[in-house]
CSV table of C-alpha atoms and ligand atoms in Angstrom, one decimal:
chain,number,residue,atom,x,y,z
A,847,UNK,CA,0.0,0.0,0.0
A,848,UNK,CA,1.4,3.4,-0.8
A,849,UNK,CA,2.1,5.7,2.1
A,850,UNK,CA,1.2,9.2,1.4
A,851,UNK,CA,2.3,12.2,3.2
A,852,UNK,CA,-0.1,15.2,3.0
A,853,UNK,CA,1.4,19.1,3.2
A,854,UNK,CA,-1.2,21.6,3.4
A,855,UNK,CA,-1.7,25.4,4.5
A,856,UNK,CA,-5.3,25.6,4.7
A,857,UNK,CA,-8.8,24.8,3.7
A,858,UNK,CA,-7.9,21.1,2.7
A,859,UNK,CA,-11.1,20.3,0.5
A,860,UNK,CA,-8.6,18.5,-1.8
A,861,UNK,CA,-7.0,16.7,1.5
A,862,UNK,CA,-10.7,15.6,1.9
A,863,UNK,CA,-11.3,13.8,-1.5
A,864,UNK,CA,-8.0,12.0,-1.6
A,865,UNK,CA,-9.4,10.7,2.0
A,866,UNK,CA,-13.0,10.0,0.8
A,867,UNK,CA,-11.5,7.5,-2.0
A,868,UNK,CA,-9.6,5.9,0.3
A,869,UNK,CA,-11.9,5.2,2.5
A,870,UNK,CA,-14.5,4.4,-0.3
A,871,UNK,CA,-11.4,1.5,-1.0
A,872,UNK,CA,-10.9,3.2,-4.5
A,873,UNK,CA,-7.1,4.3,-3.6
A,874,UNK,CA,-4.5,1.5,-2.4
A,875,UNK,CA,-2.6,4.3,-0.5
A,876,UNK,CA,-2.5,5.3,3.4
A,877,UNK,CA,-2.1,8.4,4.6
A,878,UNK,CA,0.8,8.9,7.4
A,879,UNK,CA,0.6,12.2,8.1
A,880,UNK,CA,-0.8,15.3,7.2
A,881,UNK,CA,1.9,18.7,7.9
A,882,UNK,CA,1.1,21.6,8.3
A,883,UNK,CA,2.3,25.6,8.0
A,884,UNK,CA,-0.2,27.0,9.1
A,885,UNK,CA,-1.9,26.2,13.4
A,886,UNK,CA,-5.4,27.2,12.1
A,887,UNK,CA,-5.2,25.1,9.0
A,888,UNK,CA,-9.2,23.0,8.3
A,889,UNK,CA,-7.1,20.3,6.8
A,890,UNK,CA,-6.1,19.4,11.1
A,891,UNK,CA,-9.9,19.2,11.7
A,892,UNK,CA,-10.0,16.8,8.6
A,893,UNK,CA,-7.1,14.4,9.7
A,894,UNK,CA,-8.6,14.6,13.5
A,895,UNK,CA,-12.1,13.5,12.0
A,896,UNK,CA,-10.3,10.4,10.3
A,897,UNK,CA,-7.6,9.1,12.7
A,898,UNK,CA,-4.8,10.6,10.5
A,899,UNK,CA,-1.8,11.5,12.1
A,900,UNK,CA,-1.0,15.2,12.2
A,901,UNK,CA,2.0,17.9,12.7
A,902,UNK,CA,2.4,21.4,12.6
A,903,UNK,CA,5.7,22.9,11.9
A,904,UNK,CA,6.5,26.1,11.9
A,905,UNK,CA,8.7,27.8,9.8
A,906,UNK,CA,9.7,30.6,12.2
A,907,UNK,CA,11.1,28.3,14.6
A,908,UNK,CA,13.9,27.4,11.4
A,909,UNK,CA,16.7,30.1,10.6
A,910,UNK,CA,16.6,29.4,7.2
A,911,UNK,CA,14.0,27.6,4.5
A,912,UNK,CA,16.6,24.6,3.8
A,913,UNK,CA,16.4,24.0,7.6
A,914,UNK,CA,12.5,23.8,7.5
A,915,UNK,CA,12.3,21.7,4.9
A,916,UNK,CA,15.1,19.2,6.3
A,917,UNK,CA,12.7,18.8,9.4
A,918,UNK,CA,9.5,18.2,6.9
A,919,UNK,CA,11.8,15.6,4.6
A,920,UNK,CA,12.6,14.2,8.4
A,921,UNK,CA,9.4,13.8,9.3
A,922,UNK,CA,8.2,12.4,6.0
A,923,UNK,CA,11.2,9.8,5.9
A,924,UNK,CA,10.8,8.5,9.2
A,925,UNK,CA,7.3,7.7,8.3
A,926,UNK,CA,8.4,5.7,4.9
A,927,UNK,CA,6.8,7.9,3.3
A,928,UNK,CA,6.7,7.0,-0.5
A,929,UNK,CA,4.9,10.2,-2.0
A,930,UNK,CA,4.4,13.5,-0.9
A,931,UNK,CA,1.2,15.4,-1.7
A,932,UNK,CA,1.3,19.1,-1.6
A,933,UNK,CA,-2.6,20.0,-1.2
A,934,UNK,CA,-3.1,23.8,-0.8
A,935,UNK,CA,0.4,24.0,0.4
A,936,UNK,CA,1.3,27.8,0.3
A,937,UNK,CA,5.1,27.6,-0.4
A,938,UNK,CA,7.9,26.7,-2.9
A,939,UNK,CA,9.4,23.2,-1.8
A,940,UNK,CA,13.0,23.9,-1.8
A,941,UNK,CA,15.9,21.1,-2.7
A,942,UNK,CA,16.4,19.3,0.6
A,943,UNK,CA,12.5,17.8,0.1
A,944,UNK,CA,13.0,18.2,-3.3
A,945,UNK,CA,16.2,15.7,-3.6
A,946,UNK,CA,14.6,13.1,-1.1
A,947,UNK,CA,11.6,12.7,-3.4
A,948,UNK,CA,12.9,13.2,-6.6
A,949,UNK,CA,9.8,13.0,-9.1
A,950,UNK,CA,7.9,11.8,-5.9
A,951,UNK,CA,6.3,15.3,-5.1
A,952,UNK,CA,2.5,16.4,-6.6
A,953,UNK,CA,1.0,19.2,-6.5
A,954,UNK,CA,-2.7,20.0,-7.7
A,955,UNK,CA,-2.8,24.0,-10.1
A,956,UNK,CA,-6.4,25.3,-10.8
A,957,UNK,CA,-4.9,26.1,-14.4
A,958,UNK,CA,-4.4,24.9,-17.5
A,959,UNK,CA,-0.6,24.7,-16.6
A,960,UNK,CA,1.3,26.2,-18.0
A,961,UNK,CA,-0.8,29.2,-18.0
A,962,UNK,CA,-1.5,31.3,-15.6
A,963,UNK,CA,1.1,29.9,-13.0
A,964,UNK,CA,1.5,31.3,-8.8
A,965,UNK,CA,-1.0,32.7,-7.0
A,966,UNK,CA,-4.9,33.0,-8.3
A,967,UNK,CA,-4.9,30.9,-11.2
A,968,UNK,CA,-8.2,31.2,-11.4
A,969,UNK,CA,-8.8,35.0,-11.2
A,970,UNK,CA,-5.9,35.6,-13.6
A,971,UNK,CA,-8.3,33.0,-16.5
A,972,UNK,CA,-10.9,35.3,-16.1
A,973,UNK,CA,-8.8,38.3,-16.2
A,974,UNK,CA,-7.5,37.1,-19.5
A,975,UNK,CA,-10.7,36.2,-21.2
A,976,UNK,CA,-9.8,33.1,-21.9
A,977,UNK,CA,-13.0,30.3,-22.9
A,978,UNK,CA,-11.1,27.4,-21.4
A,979,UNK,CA,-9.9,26.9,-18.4
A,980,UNK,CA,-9.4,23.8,-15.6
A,981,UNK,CA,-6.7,22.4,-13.2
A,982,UNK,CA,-3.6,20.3,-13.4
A,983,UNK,CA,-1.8,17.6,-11.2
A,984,UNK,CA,1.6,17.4,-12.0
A,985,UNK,CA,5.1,16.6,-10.1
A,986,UNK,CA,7.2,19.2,-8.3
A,987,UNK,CA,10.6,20.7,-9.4
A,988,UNK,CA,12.3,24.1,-8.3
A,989,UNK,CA,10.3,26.5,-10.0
A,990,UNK,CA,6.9,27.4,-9.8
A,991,UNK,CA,4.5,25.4,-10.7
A,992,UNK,CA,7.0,24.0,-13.6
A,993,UNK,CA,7.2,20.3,-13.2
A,994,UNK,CA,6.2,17.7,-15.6
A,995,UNK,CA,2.1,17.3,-16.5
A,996,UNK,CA,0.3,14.2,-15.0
A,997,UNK,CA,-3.0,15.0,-15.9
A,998,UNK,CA,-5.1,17.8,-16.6
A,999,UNK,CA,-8.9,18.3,-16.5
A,1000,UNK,CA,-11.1,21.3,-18.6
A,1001,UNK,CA,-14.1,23.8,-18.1
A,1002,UNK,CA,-15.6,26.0,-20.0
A,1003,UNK,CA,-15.0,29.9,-18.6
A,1004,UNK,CA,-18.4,31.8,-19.0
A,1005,UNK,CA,-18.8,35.4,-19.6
A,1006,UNK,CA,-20.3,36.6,-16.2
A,1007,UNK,CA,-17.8,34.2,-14.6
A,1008,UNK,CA,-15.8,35.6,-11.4
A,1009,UNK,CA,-12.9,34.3,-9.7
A,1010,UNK,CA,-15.2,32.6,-6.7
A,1011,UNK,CA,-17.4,31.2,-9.9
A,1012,UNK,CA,-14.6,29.7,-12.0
A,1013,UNK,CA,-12.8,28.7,-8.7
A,1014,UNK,CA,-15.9,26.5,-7.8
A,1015,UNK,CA,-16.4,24.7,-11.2
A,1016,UNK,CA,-12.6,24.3,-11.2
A,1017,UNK,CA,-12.3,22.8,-7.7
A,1018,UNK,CA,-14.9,20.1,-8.3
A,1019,UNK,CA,-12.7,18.5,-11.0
A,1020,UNK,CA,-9.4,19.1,-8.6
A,1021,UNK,CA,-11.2,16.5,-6.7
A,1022,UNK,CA,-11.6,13.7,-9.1
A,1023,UNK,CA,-8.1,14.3,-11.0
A,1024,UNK,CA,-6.3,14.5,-7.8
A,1025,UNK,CA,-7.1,10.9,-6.4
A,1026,UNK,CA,-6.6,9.8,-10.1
A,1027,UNK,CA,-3.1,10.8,-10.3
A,1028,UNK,CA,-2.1,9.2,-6.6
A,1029,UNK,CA,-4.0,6.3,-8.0
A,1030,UNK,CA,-2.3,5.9,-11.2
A,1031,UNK,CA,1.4,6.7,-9.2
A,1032,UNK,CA,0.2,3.7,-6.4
A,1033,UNK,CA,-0.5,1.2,-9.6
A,1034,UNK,CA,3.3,2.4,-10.7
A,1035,UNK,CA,1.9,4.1,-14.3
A,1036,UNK,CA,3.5,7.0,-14.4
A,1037,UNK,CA,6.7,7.0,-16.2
A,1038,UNK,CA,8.5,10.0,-16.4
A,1039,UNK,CA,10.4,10.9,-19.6
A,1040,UNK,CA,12.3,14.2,-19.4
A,1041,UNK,CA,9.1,16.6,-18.3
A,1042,UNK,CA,6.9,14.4,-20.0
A,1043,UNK,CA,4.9,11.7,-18.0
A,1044,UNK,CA,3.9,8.9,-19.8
A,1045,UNK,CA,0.6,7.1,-18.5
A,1046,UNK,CA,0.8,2.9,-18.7
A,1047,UNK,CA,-3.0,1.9,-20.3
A,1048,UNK,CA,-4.8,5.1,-18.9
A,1049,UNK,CA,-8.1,5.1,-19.7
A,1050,UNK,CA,-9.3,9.0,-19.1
A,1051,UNK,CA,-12.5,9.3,-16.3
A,1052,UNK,CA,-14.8,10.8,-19.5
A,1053,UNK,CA,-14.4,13.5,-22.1
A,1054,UNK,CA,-13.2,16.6,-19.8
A,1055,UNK,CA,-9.8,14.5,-19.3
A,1056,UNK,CA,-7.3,15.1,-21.7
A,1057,UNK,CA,-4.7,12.6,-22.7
A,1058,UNK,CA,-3.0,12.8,-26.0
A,1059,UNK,CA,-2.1,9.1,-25.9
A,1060,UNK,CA,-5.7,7.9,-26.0
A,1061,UNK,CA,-7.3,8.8,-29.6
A,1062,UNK,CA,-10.7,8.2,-30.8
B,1346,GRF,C1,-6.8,24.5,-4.7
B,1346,GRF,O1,-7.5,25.4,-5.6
B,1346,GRF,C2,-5.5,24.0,-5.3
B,1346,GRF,O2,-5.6,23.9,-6.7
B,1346,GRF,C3,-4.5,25.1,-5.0
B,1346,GRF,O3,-4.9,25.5,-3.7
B,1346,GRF,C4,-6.3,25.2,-3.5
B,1346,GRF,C5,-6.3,24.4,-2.3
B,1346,GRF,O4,-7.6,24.1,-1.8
B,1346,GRF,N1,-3.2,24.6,-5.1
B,1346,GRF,P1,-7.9,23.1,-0.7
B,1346,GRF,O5,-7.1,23.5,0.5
B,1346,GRF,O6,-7.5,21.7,-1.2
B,1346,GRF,O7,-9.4,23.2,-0.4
């Protein structure tokens, strides 16, 4: 069974679905431990209402950002943890978690990667005007939002959308694609080619998936 560990900063809706379909026995994987940045975090009342472990770590209490993430990559280790899942983490992983787990990190974008990377994905879509928008799971590197595509999932931007608007249609699709992706990682699919990530015998959910190895 894969052993997840879960970083988050806040709100943790996306924490929520990866638990749902491992309770509902769709996703081999167990959760370790959830981290946190942030003491007021709703992803700790999440991973008190389901038995998950739970730690907050601050970053003040490190002199430098290496140093906090050495303690996180620590924590995560000791654990076994196999795959980190950044869920609505609020900060750049920098190298000492990125070299423990190379290709081995995810984070979930509510974008079309790689437009409209950073902060408010959503709000910059609709501040673009553009008709298509959606979210994107893909594995961490050093930059921002940057590392190779696992998948990616599409809506339709109307023209009285909003930020809160788009953000809402966008979020329900973060949380099917985001249990697909730990799912297809736990069955050992993903194969990653240079930034490309090549999925073993995927089979997208329906038509809003988008996978350029499955054709009609
Ligand atoms: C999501 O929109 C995700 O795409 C982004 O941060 C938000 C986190 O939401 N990375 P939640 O904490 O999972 O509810």
């Amino acid at each position: 069974m894969l052993k997840i560990g879960v970083l988050a900063s806040g709100r943790g809706s996306n924490f929520q679905a990866i638990i749902d379909e491992i309770e509902r026995g769709k996703l081999n994987a167990k959760i370790e431990i959830l981290i946190v940045d942030n003491p007021s975090a709703y992803a700790i009342q999440r991973a008190k209402n389901h038995g998950i472990p739970y730690l907050y770590i601050n970053p003040k209490d490190f002199p430098t950002k290496e140093a906090f993430y050495e303690k996180i990559r620590d924590e995560l280790l000791s654990r076994g943890v196999e795959l980190v899942v950044l869920a609505g983490f609020m900060r750049i992983v920098k190298k000492p978690l990125l070299d423990a787990f190379p290709n081995r990190i995810m984070n979930i974008h509510p974008a079309l990667l790689p437009s409209f990377p950073g902060l408010h994905g959503q709000k910059q879509a609709v501040d673009h005007g553009v008709k298509i928008s959606g979210c994107t799971v893909h594995f961490v590197d050093e930059g921002v939002d940057t590392g190779p595509i696992i998948i990616q999932a599409a809506v339709p931007v109307y023209p009285d959308d909003t930020e809160e608007t788009l953000s809402e249609r966008i979020l329900k699709l973060e949380h099917k694609i985001y249990p697909e992706a730990i799912r297809l990682f736990a069955e050992g699919r993903l194969v990653v080619e240079g930034r490309k990530v090549k999925i073993l015998n995927y089979k997208p959910l329906n038509a809003w998936f988008t996978n350029p190895e499955v054709r009609e």
